[in-house]
PDB file of N, CA and C in Angstrom:
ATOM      1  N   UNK D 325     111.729 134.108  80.357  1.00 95.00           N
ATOM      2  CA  UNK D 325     111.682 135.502  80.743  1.00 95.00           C
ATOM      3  C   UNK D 325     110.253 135.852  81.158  1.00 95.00           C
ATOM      4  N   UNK D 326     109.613 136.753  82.242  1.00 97.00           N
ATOM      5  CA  UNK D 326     108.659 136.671  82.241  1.00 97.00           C
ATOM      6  C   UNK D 326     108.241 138.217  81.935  1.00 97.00           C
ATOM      7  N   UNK D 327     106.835 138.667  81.820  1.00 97.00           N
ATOM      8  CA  UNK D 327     106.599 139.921  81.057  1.00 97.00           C
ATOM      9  C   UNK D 327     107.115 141.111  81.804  1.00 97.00           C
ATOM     10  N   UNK D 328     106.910 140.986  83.500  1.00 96.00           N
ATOM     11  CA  UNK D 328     107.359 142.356  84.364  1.00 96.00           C
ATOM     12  C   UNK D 328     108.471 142.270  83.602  1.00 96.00           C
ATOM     13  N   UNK D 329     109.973 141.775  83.404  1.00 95.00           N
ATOM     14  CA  UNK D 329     111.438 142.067  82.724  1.00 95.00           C
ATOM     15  C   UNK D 329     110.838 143.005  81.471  1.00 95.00           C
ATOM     16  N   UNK D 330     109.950 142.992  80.532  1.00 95.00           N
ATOM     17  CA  UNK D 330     109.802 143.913  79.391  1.00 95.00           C
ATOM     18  C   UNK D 330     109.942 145.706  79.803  1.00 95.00           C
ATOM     19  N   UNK D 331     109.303 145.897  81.137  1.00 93.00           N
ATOM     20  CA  UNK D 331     109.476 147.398  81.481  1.00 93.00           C
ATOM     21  C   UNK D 331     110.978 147.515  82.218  1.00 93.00           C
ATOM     22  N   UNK D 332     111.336 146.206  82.788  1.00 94.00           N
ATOM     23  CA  UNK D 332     112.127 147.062  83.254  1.00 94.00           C
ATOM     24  C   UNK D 332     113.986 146.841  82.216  1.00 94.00           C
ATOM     25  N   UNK D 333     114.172 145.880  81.330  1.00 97.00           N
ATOM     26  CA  UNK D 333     115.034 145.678  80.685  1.00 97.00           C
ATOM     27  C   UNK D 333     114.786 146.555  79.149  1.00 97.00           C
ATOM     28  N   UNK D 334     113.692 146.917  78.963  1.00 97.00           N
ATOM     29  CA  UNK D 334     113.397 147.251  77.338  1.00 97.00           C
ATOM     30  C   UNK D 334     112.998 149.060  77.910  1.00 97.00           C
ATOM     31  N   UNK D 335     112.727 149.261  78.813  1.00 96.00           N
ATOM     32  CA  UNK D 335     111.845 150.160  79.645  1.00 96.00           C
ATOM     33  C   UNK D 335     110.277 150.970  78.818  1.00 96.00           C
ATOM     34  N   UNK D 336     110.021 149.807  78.313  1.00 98.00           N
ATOM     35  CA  UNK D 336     108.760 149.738  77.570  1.00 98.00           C
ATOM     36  C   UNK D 336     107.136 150.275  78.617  1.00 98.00           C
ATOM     37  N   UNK D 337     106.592 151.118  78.069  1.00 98.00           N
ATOM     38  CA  UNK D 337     105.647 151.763  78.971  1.00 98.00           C
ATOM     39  C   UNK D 337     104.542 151.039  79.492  1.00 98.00           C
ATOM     40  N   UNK D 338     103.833 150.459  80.562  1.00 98.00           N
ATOM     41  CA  UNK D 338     103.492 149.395  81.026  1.00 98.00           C
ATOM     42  C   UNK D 338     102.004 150.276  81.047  1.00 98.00           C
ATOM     43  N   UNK D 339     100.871 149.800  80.149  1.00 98.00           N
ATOM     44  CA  UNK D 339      99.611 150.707  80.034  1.00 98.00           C
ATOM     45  C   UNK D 339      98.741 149.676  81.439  1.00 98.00           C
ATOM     46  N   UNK D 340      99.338 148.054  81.406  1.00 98.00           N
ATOM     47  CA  UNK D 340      98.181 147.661  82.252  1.00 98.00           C
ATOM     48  C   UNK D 340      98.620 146.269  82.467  1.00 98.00           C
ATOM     49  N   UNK D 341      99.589 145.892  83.906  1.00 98.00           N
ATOM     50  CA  UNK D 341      99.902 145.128  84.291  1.00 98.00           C
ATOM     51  C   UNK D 341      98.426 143.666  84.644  1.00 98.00           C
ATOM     52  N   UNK D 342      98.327 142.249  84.115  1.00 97.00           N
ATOM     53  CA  UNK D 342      98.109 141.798  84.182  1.00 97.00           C
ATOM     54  C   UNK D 342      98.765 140.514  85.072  1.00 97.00           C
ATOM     55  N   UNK D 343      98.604 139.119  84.593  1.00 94.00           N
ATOM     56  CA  UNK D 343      99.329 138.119  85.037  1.00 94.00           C
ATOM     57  C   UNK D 343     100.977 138.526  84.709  1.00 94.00           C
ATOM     58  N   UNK D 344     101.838 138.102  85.873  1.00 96.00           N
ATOM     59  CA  UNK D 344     103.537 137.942  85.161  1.00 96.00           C
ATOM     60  C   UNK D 344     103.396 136.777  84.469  1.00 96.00           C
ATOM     61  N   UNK D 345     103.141 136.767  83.388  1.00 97.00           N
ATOM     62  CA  UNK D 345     103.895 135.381  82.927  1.00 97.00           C
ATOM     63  C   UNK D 345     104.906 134.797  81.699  1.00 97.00           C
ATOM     64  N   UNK D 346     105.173 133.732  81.686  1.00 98.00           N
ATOM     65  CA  UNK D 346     106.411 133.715  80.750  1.00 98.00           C
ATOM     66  C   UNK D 346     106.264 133.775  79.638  1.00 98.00           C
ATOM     67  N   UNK D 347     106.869 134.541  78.813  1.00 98.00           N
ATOM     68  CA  UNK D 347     107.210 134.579  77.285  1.00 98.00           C
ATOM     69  C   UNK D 347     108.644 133.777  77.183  1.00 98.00           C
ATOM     70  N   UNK D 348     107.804 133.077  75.603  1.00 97.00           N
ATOM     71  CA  UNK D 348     108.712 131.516  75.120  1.00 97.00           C
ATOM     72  C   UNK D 348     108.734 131.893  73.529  1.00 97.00           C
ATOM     73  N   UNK D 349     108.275 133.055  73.321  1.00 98.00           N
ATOM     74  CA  UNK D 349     108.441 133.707  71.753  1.00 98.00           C
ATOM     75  C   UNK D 349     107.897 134.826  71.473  1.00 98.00           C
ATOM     76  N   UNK D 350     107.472 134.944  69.916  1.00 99.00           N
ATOM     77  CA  UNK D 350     107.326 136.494  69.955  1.00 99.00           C
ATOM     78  C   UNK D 350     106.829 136.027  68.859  1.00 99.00           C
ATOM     79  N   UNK D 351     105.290 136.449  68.724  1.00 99.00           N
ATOM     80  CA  UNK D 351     104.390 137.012  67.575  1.00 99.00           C
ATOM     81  C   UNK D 351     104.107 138.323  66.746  1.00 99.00           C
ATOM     82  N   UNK D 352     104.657 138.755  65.680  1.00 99.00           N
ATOM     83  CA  UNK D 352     104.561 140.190  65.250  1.00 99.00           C
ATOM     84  C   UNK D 352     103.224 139.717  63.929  1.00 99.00           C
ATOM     85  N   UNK D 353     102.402 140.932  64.091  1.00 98.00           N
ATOM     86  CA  UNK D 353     101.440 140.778  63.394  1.00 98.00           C
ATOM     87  C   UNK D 353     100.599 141.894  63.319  1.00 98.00           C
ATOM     88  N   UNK D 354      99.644 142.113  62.717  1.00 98.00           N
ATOM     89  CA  UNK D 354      98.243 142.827  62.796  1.00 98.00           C
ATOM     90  C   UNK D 354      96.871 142.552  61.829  1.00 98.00           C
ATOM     91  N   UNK D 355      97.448 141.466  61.159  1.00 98.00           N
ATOM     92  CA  UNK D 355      95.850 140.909  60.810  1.00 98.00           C
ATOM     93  C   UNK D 355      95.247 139.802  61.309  1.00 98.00           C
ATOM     94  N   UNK D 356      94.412 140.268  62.446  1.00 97.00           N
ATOM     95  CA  UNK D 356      94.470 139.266  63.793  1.00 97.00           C
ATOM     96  C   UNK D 356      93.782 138.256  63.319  1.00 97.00           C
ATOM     97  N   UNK D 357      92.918 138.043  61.963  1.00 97.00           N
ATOM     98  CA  UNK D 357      92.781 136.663  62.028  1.00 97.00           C
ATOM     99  C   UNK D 357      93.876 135.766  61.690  1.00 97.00           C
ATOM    100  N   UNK D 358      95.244 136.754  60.909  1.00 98.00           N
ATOM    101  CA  UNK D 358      96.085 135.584  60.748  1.00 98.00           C
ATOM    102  C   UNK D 358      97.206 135.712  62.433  1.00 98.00           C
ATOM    103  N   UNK D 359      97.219 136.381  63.405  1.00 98.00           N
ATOM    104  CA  UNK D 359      97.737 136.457  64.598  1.00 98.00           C
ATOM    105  C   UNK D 359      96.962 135.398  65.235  1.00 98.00           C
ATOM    106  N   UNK D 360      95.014 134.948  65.188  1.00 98.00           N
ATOM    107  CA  UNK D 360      94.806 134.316  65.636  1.00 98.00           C
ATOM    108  C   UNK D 360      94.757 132.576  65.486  1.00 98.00           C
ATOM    109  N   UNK D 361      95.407 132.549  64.223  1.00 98.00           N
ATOM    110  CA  UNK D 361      95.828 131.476  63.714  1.00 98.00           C
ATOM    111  C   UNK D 361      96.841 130.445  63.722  1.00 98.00           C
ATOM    112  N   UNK D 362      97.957 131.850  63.937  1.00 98.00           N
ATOM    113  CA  UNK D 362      99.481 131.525  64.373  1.00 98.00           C
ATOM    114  C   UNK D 362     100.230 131.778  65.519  1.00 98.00           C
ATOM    115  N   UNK D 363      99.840 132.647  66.293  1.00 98.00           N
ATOM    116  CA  UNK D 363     100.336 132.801  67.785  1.00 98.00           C
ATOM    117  C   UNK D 363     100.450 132.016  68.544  1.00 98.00           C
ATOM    118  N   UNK D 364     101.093 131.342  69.263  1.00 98.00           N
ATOM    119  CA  UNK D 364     101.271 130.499  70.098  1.00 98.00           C
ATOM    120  C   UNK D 364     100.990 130.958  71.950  1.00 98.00           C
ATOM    121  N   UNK D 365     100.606 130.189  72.518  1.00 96.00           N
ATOM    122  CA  UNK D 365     100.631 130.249  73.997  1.00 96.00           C
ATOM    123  C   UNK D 365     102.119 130.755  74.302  1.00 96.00           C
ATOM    124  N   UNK D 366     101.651 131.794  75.313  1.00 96.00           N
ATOM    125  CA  UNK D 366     103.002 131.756  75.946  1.00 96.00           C
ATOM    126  C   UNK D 366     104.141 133.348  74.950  1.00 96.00           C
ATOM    127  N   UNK D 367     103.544 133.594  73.603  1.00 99.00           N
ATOM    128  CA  UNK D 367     103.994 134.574  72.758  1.00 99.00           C
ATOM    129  C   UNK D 367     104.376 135.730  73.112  1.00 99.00           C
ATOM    130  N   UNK D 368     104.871 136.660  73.185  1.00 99.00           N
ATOM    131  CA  UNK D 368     104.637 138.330  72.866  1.00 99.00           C
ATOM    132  C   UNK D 368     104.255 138.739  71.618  1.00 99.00           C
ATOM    133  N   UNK D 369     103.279 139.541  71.754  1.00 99.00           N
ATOM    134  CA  UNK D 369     102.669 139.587  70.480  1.00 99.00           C
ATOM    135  C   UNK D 369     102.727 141.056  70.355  1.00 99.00           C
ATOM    136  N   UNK D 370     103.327 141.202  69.253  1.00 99.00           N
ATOM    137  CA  UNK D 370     103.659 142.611  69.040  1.00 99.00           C
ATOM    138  C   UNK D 370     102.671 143.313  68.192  1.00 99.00           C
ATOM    139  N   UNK D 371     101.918 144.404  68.046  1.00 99.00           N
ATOM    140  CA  UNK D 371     101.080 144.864  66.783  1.00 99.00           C
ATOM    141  C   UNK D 371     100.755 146.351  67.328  1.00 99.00           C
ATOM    142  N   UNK D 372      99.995 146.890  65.734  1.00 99.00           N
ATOM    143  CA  UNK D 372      99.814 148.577  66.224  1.00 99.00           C
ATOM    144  C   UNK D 372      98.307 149.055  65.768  1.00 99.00           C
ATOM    145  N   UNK D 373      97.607 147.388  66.011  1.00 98.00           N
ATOM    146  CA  UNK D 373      96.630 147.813  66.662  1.00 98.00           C
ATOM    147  C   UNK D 373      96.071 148.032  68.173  1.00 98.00           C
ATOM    148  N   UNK D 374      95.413 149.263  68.385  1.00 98.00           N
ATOM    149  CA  UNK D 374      95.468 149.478  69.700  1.00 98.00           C
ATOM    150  C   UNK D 374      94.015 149.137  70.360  1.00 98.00           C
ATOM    151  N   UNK D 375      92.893 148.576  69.229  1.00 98.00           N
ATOM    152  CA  UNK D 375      91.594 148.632  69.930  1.00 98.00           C
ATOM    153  C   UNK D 375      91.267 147.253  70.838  1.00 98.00           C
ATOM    154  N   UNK D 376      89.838 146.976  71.032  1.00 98.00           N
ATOM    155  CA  UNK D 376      89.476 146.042  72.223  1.00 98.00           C
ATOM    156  C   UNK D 376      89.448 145.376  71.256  1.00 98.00           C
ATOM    157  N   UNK D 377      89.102 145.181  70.075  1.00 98.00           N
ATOM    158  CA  UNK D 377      89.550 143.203  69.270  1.00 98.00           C
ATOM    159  C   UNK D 377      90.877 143.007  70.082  1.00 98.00           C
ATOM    160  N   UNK D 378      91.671 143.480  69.884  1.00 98.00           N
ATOM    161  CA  UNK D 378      92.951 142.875  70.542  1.00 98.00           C
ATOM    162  C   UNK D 378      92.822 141.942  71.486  1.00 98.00           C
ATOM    163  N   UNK D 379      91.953 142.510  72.757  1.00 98.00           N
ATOM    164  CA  UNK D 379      92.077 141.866  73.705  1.00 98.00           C
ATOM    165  C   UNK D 379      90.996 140.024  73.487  1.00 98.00           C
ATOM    166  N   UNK D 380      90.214 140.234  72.819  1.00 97.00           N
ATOM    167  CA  UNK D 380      89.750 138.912  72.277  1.00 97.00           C
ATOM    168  C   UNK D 380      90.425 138.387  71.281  1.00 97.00           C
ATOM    169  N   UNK D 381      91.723 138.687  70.798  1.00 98.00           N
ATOM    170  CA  UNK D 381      92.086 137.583  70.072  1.00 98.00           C
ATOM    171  C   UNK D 381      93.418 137.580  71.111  1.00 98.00           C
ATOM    172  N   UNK D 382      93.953 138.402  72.046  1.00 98.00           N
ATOM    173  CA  UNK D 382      94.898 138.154  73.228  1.00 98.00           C
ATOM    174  C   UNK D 382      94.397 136.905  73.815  1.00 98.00           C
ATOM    175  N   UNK D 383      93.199 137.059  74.309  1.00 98.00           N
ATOM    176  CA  UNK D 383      92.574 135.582  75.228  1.00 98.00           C
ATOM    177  C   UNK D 383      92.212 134.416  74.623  1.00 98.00           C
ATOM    178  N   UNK D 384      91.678 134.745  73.139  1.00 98.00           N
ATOM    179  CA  UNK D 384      91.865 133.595  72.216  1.00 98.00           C
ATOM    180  C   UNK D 384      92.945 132.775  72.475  1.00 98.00           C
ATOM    181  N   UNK D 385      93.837 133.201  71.697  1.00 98.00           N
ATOM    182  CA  UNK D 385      95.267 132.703  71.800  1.00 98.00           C
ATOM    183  C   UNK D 385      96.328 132.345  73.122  1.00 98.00           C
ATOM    184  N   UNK D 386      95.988 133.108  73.645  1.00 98.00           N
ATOM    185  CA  UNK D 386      96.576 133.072  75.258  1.00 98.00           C
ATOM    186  C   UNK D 386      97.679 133.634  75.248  1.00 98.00           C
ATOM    187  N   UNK D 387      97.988 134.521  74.395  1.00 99.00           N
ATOM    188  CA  UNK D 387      99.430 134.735  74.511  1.00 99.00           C
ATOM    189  C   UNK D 387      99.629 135.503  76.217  1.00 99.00           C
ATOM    190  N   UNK D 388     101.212 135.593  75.934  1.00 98.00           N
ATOM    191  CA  UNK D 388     101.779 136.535  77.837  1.00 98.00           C
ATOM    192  C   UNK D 388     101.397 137.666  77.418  1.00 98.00           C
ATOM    193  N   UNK D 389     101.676 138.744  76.399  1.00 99.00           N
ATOM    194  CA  UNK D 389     101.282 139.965  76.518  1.00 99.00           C
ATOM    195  C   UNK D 389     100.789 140.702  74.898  1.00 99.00           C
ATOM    196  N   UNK D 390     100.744 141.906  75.299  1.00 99.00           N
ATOM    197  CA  UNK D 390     100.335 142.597  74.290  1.00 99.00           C
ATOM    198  C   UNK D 390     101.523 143.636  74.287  1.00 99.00           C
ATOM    199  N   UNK D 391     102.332 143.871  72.987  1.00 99.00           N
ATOM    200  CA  UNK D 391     103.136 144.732  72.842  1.00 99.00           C
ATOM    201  C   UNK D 391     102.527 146.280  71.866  1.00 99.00           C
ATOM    202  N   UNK D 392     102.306 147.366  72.078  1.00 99.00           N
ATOM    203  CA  UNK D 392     101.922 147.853  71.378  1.00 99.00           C
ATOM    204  C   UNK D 392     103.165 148.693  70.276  1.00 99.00           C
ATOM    205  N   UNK D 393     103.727 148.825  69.386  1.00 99.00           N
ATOM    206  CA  UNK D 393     104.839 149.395  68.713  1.00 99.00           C
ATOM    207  C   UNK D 393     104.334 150.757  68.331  1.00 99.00           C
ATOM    208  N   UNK D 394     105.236 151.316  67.587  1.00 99.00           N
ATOM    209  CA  UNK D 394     104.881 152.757  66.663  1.00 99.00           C
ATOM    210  C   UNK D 394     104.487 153.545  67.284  1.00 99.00           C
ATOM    211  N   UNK D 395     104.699 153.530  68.643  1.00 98.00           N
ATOM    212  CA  UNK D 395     103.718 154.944  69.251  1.00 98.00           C
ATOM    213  C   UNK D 395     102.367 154.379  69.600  1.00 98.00           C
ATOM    214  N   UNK D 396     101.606 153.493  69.425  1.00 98.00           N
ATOM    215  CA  UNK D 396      99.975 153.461  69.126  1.00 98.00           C
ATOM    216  C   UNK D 396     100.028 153.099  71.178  1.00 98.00           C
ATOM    217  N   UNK D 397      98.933 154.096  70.811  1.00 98.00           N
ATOM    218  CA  UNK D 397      98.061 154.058  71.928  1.00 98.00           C
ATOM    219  C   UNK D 397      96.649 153.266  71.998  1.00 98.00           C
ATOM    220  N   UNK D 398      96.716 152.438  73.638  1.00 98.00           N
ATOM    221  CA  UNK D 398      95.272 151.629  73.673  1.00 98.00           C
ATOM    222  C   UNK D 398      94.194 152.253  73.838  1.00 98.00           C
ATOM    223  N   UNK D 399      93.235 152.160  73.166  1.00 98.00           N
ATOM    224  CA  UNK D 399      92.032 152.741  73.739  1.00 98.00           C
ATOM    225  C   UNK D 399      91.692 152.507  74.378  1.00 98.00           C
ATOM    226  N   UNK D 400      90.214 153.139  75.331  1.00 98.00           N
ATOM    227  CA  UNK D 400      89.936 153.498  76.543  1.00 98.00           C
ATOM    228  C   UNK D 400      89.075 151.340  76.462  1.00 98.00           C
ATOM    229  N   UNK D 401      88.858 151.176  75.239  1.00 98.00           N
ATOM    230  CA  UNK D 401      87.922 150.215  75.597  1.00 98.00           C
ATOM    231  C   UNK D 401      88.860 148.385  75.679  1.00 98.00           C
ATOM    232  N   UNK D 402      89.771 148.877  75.324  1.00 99.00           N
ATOM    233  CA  UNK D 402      91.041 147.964  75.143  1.00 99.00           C
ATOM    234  C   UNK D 402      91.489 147.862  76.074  1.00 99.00           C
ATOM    235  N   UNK D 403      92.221 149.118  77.436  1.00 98.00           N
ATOM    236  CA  UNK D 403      92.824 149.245  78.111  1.00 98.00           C
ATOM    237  C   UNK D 403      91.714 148.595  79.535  1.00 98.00           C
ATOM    238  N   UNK D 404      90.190 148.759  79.624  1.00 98.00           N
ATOM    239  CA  UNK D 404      89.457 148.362  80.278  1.00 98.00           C
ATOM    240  C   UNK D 404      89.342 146.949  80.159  1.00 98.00           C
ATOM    241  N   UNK D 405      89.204 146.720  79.131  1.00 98.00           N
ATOM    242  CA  UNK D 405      89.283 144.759  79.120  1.00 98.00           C
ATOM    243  C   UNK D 405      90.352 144.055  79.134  1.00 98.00           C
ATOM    244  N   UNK D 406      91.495 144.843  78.880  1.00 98.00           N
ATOM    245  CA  UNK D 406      92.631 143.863  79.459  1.00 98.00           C
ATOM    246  C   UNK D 406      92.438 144.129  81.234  1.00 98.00           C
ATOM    247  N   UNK D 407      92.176 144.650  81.911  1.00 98.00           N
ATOM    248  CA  UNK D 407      92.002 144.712  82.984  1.00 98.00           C
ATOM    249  C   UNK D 407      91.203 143.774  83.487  1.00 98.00           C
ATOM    250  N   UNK D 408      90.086 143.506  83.157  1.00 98.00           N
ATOM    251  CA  UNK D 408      88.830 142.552  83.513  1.00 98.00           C
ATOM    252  C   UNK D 408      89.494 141.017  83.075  1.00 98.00           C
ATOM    253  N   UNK D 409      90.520 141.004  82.108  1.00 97.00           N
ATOM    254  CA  UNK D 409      90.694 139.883  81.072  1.00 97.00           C
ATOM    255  C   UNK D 409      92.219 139.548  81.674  1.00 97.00           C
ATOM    256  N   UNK D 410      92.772 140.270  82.753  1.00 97.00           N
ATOM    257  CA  UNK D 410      94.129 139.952  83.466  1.00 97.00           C
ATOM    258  C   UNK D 410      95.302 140.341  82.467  1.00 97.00           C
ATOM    259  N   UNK D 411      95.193 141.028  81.168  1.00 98.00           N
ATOM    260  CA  UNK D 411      95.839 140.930  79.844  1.00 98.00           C
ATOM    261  C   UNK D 411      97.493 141.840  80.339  1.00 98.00           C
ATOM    262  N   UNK D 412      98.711 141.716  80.242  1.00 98.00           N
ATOM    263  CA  UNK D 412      99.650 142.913  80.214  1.00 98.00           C
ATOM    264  C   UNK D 412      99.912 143.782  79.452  1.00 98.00           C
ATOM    265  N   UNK D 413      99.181 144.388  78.967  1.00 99.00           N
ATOM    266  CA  UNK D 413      99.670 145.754  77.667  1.00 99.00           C
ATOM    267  C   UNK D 413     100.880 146.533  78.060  1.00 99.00           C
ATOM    268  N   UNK D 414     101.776 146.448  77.174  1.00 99.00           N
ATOM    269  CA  UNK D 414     102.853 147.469  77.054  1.00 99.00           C
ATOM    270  C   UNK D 414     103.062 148.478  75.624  1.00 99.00           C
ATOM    271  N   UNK D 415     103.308 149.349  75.879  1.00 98.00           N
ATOM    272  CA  UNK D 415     103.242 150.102  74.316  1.00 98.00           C
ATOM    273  C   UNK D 415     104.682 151.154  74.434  1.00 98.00           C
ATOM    274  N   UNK D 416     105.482 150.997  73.028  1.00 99.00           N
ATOM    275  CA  UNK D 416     106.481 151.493  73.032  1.00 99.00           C
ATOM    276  C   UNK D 416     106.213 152.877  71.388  1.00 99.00           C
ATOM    277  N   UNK D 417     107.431 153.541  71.314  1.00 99.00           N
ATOM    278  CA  UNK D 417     107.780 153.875  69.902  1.00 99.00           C
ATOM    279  C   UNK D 417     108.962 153.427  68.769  1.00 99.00           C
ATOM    280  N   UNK D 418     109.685 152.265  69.530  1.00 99.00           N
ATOM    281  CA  UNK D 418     109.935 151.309  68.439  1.00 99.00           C
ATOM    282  C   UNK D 418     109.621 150.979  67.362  1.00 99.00           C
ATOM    283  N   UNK D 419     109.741 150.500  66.516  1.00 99.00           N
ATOM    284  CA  UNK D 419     109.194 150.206  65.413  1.00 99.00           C
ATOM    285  C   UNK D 419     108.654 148.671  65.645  1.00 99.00           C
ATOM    286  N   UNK D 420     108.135 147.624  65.026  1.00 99.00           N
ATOM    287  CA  UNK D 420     107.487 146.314  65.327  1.00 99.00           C
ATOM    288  C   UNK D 420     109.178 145.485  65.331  1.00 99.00           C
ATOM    289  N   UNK D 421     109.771 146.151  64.307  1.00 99.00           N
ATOM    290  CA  UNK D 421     110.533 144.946  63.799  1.00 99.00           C
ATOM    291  C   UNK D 421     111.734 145.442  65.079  1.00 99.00           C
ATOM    292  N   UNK D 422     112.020 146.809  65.322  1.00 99.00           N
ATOM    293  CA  UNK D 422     112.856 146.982  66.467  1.00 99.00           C
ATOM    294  C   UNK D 422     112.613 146.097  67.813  1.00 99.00           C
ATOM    295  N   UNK D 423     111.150 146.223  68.026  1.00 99.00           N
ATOM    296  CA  UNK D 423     110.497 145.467  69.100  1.00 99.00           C
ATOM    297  C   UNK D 423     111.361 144.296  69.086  1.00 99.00           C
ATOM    298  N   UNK D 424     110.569 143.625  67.893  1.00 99.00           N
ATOM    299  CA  UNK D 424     111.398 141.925  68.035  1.00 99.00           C
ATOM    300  C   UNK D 424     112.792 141.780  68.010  1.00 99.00           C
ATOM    301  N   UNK D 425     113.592 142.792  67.384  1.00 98.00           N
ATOM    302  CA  UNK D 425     114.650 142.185  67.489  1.00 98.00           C
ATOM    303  C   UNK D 425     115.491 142.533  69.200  1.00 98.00           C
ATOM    304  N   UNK D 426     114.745 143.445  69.765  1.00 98.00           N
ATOM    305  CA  UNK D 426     114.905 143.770  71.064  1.00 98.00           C
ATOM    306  C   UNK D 426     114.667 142.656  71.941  1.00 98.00           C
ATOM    307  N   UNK D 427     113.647 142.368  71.915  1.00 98.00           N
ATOM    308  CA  UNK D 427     112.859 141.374  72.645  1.00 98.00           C
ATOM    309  C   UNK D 427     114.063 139.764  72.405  1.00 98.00           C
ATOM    310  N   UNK D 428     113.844 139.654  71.119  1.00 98.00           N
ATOM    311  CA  UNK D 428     114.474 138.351  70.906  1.00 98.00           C
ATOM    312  C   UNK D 428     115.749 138.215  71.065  1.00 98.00           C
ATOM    313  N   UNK D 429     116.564 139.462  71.873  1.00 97.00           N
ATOM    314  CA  UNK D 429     118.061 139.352  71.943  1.00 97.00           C
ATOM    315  C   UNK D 429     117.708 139.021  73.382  1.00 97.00           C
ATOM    316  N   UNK D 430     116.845 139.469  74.065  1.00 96.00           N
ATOM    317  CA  UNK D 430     116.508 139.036  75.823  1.00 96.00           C
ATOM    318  C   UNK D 430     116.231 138.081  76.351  1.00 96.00           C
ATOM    319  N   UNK D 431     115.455 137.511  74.626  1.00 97.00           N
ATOM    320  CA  UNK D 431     114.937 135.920  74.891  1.00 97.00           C
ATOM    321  C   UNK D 431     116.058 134.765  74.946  1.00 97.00           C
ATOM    322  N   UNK D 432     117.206 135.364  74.056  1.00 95.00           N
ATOM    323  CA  UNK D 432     118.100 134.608  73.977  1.00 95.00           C
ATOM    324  C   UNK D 432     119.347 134.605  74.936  1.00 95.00           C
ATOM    325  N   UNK D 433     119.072 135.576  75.693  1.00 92.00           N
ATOM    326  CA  UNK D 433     119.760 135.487  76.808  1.00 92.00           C
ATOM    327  C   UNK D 433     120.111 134.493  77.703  1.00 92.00           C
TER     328      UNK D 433
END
């Protein structure tokens, strides 16, 4: 599946189109040293943190995107470096665990 399908199958709010690329799983997390430990290439990584660490442990890891849950909004300094950093931020009001189980019924498609 690749990340453009997240806005338009989930209709998840698209803060900052980066690379399309494929998601092969789904990372839910927010204590990014343990997100940066366990995420895999290729992930959706779901969390409700919204600041610019994100985007350095996004490129760390390499995951396809950044899911934001709960409402949380990116900040101004987050939303600028996924830009520079090619990153896809999407942010919904789902809950994390709604996210995944959303996501992972699409994956299994």
């Amino acid at each position: 599946m690749k990340v453009s399908e997240i806005k338009e199958k989930l209709g998840y709010e698209l803060v900052n189109m980066g690379e399309d690329r494929e998601i092969e799983g789904i990372f839910c997390g927010d204590l990014l040293s343990l997100v940066m430990g366990r995420a895999k290439s290729s992930d959706a990584w779901i969390t409700v943190i919204g600041n610019v660490n994100c985007a350095a442990v996004a490129v760390l890891t390499d995951v396809s995107c950044i899911i934001l849950s709960e409402g949380t909004n990116a900040d101004e300094a987050l939303t600028k470096r996924a830009v520079t950093e090619g990153i896809t931020i999407f942010k919904t009001d789902d809950s994390s665990a709604t996210a995944v189980i959303k996501l992972n019924s699409l994956l299994q498609q």
